[in-house]
Coordinates of C-alpha atoms in Angstrom, one line a residue:
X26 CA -111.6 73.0 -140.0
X27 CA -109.3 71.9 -137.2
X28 CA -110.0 68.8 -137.2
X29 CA -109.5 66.7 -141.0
X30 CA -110.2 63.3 -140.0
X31 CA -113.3 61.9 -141.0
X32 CA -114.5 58.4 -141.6
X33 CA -116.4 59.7 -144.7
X34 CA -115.7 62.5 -146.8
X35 CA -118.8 63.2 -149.4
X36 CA -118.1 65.6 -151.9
X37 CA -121.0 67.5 -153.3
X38 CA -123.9 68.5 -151.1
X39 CA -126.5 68.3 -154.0
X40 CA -129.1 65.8 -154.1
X41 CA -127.0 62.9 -153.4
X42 CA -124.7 64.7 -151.1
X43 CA -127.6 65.4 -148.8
X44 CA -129.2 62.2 -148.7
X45 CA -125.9 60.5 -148.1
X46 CA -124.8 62.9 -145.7
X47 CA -128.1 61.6 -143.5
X48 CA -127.9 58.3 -143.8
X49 CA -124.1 57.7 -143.0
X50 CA -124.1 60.0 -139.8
X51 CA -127.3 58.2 -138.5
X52 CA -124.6 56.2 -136.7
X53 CA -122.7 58.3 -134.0
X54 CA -119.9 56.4 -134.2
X55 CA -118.9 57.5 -137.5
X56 CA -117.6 61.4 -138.8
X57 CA -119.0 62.6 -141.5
X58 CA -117.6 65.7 -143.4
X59 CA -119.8 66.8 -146.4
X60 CA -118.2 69.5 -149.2
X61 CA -119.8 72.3 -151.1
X62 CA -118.1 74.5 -153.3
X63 CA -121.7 76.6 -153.0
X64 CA -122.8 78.6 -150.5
X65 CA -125.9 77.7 -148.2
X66 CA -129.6 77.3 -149.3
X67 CA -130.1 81.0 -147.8
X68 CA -131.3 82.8 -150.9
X69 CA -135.0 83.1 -150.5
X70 CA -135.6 82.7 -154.4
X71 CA -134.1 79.0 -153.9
X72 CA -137.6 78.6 -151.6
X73 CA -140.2 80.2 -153.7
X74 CA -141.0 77.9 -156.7
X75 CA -141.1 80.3 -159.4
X76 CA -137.5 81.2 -158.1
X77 CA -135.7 79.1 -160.3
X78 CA -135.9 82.1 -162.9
X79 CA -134.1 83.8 -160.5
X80 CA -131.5 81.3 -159.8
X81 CA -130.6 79.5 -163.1
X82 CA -127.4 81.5 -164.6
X83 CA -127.2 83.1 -161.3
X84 CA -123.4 82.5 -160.1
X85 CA -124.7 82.6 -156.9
X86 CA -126.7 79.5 -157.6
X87 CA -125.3 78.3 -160.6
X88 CA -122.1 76.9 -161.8
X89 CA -123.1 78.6 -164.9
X90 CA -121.4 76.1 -167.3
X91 CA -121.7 76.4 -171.4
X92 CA -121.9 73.7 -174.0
X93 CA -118.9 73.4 -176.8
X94 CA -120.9 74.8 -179.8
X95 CA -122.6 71.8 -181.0
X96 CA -122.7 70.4 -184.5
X97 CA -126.0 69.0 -183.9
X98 CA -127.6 72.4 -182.5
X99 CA -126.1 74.2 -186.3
X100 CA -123.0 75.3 -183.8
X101 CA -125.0 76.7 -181.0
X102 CA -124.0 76.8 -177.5
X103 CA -126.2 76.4 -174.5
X104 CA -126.5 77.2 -170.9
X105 CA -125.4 74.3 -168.9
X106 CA -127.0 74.7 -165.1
X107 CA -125.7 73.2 -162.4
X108 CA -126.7 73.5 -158.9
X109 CA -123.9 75.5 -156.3
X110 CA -125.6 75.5 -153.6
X111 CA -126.4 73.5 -150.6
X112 CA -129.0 71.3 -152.3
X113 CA -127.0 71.1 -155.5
X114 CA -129.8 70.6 -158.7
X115 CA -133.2 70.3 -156.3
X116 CA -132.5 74.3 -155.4
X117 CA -132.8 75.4 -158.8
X118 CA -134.8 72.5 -160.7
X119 CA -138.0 71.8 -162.0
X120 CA -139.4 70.1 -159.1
X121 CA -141.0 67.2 -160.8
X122 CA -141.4 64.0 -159.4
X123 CA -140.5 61.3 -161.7
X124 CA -138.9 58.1 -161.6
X125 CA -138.9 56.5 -165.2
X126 CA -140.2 53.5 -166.6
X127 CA -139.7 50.0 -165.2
X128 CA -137.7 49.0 -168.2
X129 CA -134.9 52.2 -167.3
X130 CA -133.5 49.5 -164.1
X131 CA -133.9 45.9 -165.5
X132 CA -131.7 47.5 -168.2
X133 CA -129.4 48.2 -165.7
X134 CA -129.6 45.0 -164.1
X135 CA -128.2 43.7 -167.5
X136 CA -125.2 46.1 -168.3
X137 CA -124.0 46.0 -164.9
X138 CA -124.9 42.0 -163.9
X139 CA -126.6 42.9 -160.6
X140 CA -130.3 42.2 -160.0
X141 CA -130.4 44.5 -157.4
X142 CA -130.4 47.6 -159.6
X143 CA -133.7 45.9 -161.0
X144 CA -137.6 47.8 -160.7
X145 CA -138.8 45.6 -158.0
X146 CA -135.5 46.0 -156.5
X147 CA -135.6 49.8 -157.0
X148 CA -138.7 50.1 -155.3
X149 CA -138.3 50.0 -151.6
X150 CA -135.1 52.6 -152.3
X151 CA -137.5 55.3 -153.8
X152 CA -140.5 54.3 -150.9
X153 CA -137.3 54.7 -148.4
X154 CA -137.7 58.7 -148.6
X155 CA -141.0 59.1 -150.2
X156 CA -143.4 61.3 -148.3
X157 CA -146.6 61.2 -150.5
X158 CA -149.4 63.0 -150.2
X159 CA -152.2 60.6 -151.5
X160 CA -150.9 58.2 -148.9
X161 CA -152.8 60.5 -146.0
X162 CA -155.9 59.0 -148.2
X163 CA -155.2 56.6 -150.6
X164 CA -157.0 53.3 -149.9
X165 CA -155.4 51.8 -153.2
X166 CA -153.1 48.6 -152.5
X167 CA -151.4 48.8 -155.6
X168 CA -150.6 52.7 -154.8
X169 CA -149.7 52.1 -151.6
X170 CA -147.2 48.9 -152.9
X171 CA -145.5 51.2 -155.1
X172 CA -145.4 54.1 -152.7
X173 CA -143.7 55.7 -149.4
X174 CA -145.2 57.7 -146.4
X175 CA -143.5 59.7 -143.8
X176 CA -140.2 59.8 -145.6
X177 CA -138.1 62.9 -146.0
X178 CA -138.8 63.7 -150.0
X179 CA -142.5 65.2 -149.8
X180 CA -144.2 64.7 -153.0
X181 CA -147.3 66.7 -153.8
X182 CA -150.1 68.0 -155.9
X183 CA -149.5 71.3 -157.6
X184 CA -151.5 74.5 -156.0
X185 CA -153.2 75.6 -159.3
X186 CA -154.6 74.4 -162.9
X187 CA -155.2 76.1 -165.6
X188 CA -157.9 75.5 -168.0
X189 CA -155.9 75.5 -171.1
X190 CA -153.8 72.9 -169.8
X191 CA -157.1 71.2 -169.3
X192 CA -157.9 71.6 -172.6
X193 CA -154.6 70.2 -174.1
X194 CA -154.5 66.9 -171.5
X195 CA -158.2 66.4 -173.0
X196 CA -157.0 66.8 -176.6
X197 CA -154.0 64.5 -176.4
X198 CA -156.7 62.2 -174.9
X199 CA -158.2 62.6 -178.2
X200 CA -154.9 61.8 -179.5
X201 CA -154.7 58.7 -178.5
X202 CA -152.5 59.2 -175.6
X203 CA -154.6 57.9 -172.0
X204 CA -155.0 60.2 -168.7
X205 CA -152.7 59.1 -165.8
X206 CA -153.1 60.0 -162.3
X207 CA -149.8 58.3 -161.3
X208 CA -146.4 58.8 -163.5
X209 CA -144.4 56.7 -161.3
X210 CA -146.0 53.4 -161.5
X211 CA -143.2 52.0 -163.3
X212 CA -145.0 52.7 -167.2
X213 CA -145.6 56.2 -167.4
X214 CA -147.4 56.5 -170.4
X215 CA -150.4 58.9 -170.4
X216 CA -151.3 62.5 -169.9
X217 CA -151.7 64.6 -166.6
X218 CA -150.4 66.9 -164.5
X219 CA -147.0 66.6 -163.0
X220 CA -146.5 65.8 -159.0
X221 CA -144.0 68.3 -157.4
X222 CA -141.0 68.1 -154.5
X223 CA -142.9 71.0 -152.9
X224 CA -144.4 71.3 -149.5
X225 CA -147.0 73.7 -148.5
X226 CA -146.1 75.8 -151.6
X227 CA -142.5 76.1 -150.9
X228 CA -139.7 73.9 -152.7
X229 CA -138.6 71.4 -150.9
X230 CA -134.9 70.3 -152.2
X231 CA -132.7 68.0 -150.4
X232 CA -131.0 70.3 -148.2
X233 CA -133.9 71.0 -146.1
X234 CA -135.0 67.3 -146.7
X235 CA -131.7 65.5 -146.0
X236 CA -129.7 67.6 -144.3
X237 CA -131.3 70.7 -142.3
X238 CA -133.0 67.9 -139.8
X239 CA -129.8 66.7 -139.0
X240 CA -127.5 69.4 -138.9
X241 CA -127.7 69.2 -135.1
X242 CA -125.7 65.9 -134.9
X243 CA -122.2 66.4 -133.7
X244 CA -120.3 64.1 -135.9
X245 CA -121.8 65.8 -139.1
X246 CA -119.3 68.4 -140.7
X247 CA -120.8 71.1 -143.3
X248 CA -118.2 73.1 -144.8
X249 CA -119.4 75.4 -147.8
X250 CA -117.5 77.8 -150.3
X251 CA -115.3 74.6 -150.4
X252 CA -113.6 73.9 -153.6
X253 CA -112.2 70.3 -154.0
X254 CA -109.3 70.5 -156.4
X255 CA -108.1 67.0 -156.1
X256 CA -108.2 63.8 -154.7
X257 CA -105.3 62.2 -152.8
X258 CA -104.0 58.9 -153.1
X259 CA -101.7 56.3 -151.9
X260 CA -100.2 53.2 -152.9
X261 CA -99.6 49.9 -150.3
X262 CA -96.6 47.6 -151.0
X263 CA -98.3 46.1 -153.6
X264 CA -98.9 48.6 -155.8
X265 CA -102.1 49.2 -155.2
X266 CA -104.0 52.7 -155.1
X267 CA -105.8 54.3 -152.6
X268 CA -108.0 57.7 -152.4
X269 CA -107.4 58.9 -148.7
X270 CA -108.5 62.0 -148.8
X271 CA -109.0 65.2 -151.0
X272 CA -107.6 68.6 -150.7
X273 CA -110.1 71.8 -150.5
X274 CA -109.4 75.4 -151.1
X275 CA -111.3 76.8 -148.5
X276 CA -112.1 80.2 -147.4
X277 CA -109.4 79.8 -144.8
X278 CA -107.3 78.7 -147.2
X279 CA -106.1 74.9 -148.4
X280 CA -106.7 71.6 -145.8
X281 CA -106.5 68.1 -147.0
X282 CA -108.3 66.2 -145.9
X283 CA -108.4 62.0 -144.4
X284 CA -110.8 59.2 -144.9
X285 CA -110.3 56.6 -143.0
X286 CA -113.6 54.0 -144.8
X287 CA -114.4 55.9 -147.9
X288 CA -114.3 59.0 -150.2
X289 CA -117.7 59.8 -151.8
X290 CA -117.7 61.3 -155.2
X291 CA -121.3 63.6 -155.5
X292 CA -120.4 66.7 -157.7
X293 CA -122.5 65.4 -159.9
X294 CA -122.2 64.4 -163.9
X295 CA -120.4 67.4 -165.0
X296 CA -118.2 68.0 -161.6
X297 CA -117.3 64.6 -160.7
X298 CA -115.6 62.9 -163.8
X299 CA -114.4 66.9 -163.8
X300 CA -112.7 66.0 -160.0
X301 CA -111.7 63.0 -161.2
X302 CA -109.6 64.0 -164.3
X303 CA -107.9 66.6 -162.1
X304 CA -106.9 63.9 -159.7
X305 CA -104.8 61.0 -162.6
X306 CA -108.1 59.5 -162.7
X307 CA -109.3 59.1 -166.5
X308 CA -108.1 59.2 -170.0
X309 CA -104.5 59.2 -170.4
X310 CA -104.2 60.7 -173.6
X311 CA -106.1 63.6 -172.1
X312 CA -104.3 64.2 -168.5
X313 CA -101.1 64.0 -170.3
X314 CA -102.1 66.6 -172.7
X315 CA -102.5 68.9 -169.5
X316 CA -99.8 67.9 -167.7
X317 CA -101.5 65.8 -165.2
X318 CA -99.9 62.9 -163.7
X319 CA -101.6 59.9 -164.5
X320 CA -102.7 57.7 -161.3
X321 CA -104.9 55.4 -163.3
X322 CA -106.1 54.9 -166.8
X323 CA -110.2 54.5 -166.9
X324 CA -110.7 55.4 -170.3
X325 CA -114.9 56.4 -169.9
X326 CA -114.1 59.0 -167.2
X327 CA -116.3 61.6 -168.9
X328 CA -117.4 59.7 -171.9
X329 CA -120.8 58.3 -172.2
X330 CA -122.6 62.1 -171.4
X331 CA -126.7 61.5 -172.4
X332 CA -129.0 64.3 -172.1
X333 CA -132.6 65.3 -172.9
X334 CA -133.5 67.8 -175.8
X335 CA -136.4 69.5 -175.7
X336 CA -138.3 71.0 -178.7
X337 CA -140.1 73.8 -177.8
X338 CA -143.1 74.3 -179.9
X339 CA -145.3 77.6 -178.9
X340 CA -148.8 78.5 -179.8
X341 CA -150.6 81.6 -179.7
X342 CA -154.2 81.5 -178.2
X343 CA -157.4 83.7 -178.1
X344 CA -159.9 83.9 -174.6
X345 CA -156.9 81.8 -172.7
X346 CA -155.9 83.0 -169.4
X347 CA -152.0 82.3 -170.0
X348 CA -149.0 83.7 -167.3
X349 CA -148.3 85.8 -170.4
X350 CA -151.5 88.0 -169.7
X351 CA -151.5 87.8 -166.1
X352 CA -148.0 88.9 -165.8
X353 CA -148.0 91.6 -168.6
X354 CA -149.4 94.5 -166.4
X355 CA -147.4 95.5 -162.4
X356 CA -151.4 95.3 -161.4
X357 CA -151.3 91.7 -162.5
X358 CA -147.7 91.0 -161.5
X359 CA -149.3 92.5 -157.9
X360 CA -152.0 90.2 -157.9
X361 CA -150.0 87.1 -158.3
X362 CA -147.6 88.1 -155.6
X363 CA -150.4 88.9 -153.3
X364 CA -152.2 85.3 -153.7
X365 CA -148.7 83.7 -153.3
X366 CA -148.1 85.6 -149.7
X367 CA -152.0 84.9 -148.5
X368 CA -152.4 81.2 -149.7
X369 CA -149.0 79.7 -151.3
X370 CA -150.9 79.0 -154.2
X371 CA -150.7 80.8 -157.8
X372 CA -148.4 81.9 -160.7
X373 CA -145.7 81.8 -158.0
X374 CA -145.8 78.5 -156.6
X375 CA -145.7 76.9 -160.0
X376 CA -143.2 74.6 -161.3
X377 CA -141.5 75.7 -164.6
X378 CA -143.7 72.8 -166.3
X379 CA -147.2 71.4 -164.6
X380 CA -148.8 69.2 -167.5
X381 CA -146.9 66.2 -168.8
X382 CA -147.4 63.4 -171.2
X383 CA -145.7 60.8 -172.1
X384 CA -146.5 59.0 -175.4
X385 CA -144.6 57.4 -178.7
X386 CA -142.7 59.2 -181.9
X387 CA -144.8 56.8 -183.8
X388 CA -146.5 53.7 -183.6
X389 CA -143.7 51.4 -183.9
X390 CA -141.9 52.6 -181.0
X391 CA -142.6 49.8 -178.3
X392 CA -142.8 52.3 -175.3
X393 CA -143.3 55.6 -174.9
X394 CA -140.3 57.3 -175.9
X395 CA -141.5 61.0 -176.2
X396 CA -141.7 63.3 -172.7
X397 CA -144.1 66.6 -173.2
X398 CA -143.5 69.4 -170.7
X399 CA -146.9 71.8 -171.3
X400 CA -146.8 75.4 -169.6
X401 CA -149.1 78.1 -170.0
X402 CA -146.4 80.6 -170.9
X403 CA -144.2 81.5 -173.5
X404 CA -140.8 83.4 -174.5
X405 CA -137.8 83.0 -177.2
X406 CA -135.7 81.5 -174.7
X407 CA -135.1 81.1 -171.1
X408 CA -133.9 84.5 -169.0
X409 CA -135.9 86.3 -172.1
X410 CA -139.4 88.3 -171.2
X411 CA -142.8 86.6 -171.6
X412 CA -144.7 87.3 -175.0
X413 CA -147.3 89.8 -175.1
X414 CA -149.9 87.7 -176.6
X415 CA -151.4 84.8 -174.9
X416 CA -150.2 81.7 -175.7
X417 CA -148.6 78.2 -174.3
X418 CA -145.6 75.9 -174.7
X419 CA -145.5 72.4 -176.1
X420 CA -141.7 71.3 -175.1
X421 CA -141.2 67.6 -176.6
X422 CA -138.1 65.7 -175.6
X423 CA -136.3 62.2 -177.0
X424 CA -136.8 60.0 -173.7
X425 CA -133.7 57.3 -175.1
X426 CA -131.3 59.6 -176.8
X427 CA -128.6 57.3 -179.2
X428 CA -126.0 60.2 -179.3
X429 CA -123.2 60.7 -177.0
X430 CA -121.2 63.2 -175.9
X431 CA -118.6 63.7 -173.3
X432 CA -117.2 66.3 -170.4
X433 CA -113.6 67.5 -170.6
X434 CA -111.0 68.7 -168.2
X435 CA -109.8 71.5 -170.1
X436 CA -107.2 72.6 -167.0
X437 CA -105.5 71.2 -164.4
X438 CA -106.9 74.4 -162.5
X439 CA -110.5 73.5 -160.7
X440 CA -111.7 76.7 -161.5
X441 CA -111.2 76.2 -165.4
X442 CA -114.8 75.1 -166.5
X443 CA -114.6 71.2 -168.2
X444 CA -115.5 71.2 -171.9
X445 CA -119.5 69.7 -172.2
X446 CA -120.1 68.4 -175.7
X447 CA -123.4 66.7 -175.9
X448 CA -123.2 65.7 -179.2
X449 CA -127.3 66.2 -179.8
X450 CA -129.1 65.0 -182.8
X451 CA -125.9 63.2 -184.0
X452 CA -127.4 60.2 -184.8
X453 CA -130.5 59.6 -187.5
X454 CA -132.7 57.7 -185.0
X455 CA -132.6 61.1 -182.5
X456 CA -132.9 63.3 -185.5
X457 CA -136.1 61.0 -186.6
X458 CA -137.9 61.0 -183.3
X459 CA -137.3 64.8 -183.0
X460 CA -139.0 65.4 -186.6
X461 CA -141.8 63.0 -185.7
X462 CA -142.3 64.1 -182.0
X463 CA -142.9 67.7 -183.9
X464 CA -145.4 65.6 -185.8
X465 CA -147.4 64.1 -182.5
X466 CA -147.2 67.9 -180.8
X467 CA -149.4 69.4 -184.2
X468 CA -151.9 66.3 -184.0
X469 CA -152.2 66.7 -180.6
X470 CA -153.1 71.0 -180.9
X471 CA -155.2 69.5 -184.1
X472 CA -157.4 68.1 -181.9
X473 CA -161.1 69.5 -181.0
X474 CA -160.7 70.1 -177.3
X475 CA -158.4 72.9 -178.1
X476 CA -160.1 74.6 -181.3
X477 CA -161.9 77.0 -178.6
X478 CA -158.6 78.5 -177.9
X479 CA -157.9 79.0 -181.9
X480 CA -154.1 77.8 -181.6
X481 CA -151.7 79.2 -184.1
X482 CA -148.3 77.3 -184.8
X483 CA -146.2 80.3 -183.8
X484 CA -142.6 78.7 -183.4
X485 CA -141.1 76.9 -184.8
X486 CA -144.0 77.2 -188.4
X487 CA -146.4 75.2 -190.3
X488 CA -144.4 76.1 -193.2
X489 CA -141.7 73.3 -192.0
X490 CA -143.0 69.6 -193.1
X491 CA -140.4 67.7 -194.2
X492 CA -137.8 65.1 -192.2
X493 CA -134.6 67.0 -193.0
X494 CA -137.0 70.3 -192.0
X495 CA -137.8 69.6 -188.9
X496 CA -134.7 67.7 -188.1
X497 CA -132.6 71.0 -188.8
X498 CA -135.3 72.9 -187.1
X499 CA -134.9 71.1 -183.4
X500 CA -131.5 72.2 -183.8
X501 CA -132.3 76.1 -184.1
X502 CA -134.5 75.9 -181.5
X503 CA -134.5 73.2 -179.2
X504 CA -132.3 73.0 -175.3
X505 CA -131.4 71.3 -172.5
X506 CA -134.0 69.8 -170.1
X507 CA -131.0 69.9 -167.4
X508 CA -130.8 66.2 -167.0
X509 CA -126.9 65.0 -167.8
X510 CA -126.1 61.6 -167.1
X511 CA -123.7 58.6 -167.3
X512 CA -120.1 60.1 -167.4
X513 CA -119.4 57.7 -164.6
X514 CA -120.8 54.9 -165.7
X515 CA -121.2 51.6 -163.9
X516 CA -120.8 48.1 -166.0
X517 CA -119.5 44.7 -165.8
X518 CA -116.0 43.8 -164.6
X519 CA -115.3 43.3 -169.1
X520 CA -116.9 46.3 -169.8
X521 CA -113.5 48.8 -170.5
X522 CA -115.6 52.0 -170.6
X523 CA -117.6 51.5 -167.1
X524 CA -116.0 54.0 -164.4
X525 CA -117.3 52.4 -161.0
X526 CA -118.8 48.6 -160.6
X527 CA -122.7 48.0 -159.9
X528 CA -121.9 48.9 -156.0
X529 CA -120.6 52.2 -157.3
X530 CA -117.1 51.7 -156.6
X531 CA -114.3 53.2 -158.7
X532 CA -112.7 50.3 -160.7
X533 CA -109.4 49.9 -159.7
X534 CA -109.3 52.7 -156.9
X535 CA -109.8 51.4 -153.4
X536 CA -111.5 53.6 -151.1
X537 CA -113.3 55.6 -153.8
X538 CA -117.1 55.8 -155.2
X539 CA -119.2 57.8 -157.5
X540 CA -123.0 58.5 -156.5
X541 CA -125.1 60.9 -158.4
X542 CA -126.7 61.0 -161.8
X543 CA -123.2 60.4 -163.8
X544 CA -123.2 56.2 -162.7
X545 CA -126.3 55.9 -164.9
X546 CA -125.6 53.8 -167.8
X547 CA -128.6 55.0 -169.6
X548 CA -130.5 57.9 -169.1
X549 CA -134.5 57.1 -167.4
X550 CA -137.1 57.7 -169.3
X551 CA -138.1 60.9 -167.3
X552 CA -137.0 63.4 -164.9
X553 CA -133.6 62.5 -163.4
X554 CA -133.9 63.6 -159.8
X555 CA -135.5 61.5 -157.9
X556 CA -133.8 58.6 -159.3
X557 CA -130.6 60.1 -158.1
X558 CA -131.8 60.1 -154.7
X559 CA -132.6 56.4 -154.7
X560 CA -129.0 55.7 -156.0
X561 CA -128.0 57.4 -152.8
X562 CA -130.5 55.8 -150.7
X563 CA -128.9 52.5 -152.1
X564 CA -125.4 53.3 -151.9
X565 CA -125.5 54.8 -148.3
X566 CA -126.9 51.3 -147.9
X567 CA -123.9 49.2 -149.3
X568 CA -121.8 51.3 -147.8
X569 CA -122.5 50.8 -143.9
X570 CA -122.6 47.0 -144.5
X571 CA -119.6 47.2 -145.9
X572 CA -120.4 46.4 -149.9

C-alpha cells in the first residue's frame, strides 16, 4: 500500500469488480487498484457447488445483512446475502445462467434515452465473455448469433438429472408451458433445465474468470480485508465536485487513496448507495439526520430497491429418488461425496436449483411473468435440515415486481449495516400474481406425468384457495431469490430520482460511476448475474474511450 495513486480505483471485487478490473488493466499504461472489504476466494466450499450451503450466512463469505421486518412478509425479517469475498455474489450464488427477456433492455433504452442499452445492442456485451459449451458443437446460426465462445464466463450443462424433475418439465408441458433448450434467446418462456457458471464441476465465479488470469499484470493492485468508508471529493473554482479518491481502513490501518480518470462504484445494490450515503452523496433529509455533511442532494440514492420473491411450494412424493433420501443416511451422504471426488458429477456439483420454467400468472399477462426454480429437495427454510420424506420444491417467483423498497444508511460508521426494506407484496398486482402463480404451481403437479410420484401439497396446503389466502400465505412463507436491484438507478437528464446517467456516471459528480446490479431501472426478468457482467463489459467499454 505504498503507493495510492491509481488511474482507476474500483471498489468491490464482486462480479462487476472483477470483470472491470480486467478490462481496464488490459492497457499497461494505466494503474488499476481494485478494493475488497472480503477476503480471497480461498475457502474451498466457495469452489464446490453445493458449497453455497456452506457459505450463505457465513461471515466469512457473507455480509450477512437482514431485512427491516416487512409489512408485506406479516413483519418477518429475512436473510439478506451478499457476497464478501473476492468474487462478491458468483462465490456464493446460484450459478444460473440467465440473461432476461429481450423486452428487460429496450425498456431501458426508453427510461434512460440511449439505444445502446437496447437487446440487439446488449448482445455482443454478453457474447464478449461468453464461453458456451454448445458452441464446441452447435451448427445452429441463430445459436451461434446469439452466443459467445472462448470468452472468460464458461457456461455449461449441469452434471446430473433427476427423473422427477423429468417428470415435472413433462407435466408443465402438459400445462401448457413449451420445452426450451435455450433460456437466453431473448424470450425465455418454456420449461427445462437451467445452464450453469460451472466448469468441469467446479464453480466458476468471476474471480477466477476475471481476475485470477490477470493477477500477474504489474499495474493491477488487489487489496482485500479493505473497508471503504468514504469517498473523497473536491470542488474546482467553479463549484463544481469531484470524487478523487476514497479512504480504506485497511489491515494496516487507514490510506486514502487518488484517482486521477475515474472512481468506480461496484459494492453492489446494497453496499454502493450504502458508500454513497456515507460520502454527502444522497438524500438530504437522511445524511442530516446522521450528521453527515451533505456534498450533493440525489434524492433516489437508495430508493427504487426491486427484488424477487419466491413462493416455495413443497410436495411430498412416493418411489422418487429425492436429495432428501439420498442424503438421509452417512452411507448415502458417503456415496455422494465419493462420486463428487471420482467424476465431479452428483448431489455435490448441483446448483441450488436445476429445472426452471418460465410461464404466465394467467392468460392475460402478455409475457411470461412467473420464474419457477424446481429442486429435488426440501426443508422449512434455508440453513434448516432436509426432510425425512421424499419430496421436491416448486419455488415460484413475480418476474416484474410493482413494489418498492429502499436501502438506508443507518450510521455514519461503515461497519453499521444499512436498513433494507423491500417492501414485498405491497402492491395488489404483486399480491395477485403471487395467489395466481400458487394457482399455475397446483395445475402444473395436477398433471398426469407426475401422478406416478403421488404428490401431496405439503406446504404451504390445499386447504388455502382464496385470493386474500394465498396472498397472506406468500407472506408466511415465501423469501428472497438474492437478486436486489436498482438503488442506483440510471434515467434521463429530467428524471429527479435516476442516480447515474445511461453511461453510468453519477449525476452531478465528476469523476464518479456506479456499475453493478443497483443502475438497473427495472429488475430482468430472470437471474441477475450475468446481466451484471454485461453492464460491466459495457461500461469498461465507455470508459477507455472516454464516455
Amino acid at each position: 500500500m505504498d503507493n495510492t495513486v491509481f488511474d482507476y480505483v474500483v471498489i468491490g471485487a464482486g462480479t462487476a469488480g472483477c470483470l472491470l478490473a480486467n478490462r481496464l488493466s488490459a492497457n499497461p499504461a494505466h494503474r488499476v487498484l481494485l478494493i475488497e472489504a472480503g477476503r480471497p476466494d480461498d475457502y474451498h466450499w466457495i469452489h464446490i457447488p453445493v458449497g453455497y450451503l456452506y457459505c450463505i450466512n457465513n461471515p466469512r463469505t457473507d455480509w450477512r445483512y437482514q431485512t427491516e421486518p416487512d409489512p408485506g412478509l406479516n413483519g418477518r425479517r429475512l436473510l439478506y446475502p451478499r457476497g464478501k469475498t473476492l468474487g462478491g455474489c458468483s462465490s456464493i450464488n446460484g450459478m444460473i445462467y440467465m440473461r432476461g427477456q429481450q423486452r428487460d433492455y429496450d425498456q431501458w433504452a426508453r427510461l434512460t434515452g440511449d439505444s445502446d442499452w437496447r437487446w440487439d445492442q446488449c448482445l455482443s456485451d454478453f457474447r464478449a465473455h461468453e464461453d458456451h459449451y454448445r458452441l464446441d458443437t452447435e451448427a445452429n446460426p441463430d445459436f451461434r448469433r446469439l452466443h459467445g465462445n472462448g470468452g472468460e464466463w464458461r457456461v455449461e450443462k449441469q452434471r446430473l438429472r433427476w427423473d422427477l424433475l423429468d417428470a415435472f418439465a413433462q407435466a408443465a408441458q402438459q400445462a401448457g408451458i413449451p420445452a426450451t433448450d435455450d433460456f437466453n434467446s431473448g424470450t425465455n418462456e418454456g420449461v427445462g433445465y437451467f445452464e450453469v457458471n460451472q466448469k468441469a464441476g467446479w464453480r466458476w465465479n468471476a474471480s477466477k474468470a476475471f481476475l485470477r488470469p490477470v493477477s500477474h499484470r504489474p499495474n493491477l493492485t488487489v487489496w482485500t480485508q479493505a473497508l471503504t468508508e468514504r469517498l473523497l471529493f473536491e470542488r474546482d473554482a467553479q463549484g463544481r465536485l469531484r470524487c478523487t479518491g476514497a479512504q480504506v481502513r485497511a489491515l494496516s490501518g487507514r490510506v486514502s487513496v487518488t484517482a486521477r480518470r475515474e472512481v468506480v462504484l461496484s459494492a453492489g445494490a446494497v453496499g454502493s448507495p450504502a458508500i454513497l450515503q456515507r460520502s454527502g452523496v444522497g438524500p438530504a433529509p437522511l445524511l442530516q439526520s446522521l450528521g453527515i455533511a451533505v456534498q450533493h442532494e440525489l434524492p433516489g440514492v437508495g430508493e427504487n430497491l426491486q427484488d424477487h420473491l419466491q413462493i416455495r411450494s413443497v410436495y411430498k412424493v412416493q418411489g422418487a429418488r429425492t436429495l432428501n433420501t439420498l442424503a438421509s443416511s452417512l452411507w448415502g451422504k458417503a456415496k455422494i461425496g465419493l462420486e463428487y471426488a471420482l467424476k465431479r458429477s452428483g448431489p455435490m456439483s448441483m446448483a441450488p436449483s436445476q429445472l426452471g420454467a418460465f410461464t404466465r400468472s394467467d392468460p392475460a399477462q402478455p409475457w411470461p411473468n412467473i420464474e419457477y426454480h424446481v429442486q429435488p429437495l426440501s426443508l422449512d427454510a434455508f440453513g434448516q435440515p432436509l426432510h425425512r420424506f421424499p419430496a421436491f420444491t416448486a419455488s415460484v417467483c413475480n418476474l416484474n415486481p410493482t413494489s418498492r423498497g429502499h436501502v438506508r444508511i443507518t450510521s455514519a460508521e461503515p461497519e453499521a449495516a444499512p436498513a433494507i426494506a423491500p417492501n414485498y407484496l405491497s402492491t395488489p398486482e404483486d399480491r395477485q400474481v403471487a395467489a395466481d402463480s400458487l394457482r399455475v404451481t397446483r395445475r402444473i403437479v395436477a398433471q398426469p406425468a407426475l401422478a406416478q410420484y403421488q404428490p401431496e401439497e405439503f406446504k404451504p396446503g390445499v386447504q388455502f384457495q382464496t385470493d386474500e389466502e394465498l396472498a397472506r400465505l406468500a407472506g408466511d412463507i415465501a423469501s428472497t431469490i438474492f437478486h436486489p436491484v436498482g438503488t442506483t438507478r440510471m434515467g434521463r437528464a429530467d428524471d429527479p430520482m435516476a442516480v447515474v446517467d445511461s453511461h453510468l456516471r453519477v449525476r452531478g459528480v465528476a469523476g464518479l460511476r456506479v456499475v453493478d446490479a443497483g443502475v438497473m431501472p427495472t429488475i430482468t426478468s430472470g437471474n441477475t448475474n450475468s446481466p451484471t457482467l454485461m453492464i460491466a463489459e459495457k461500461a469498461a467499454r465507455w470508459m477507455l474511450s472516454g464516455n
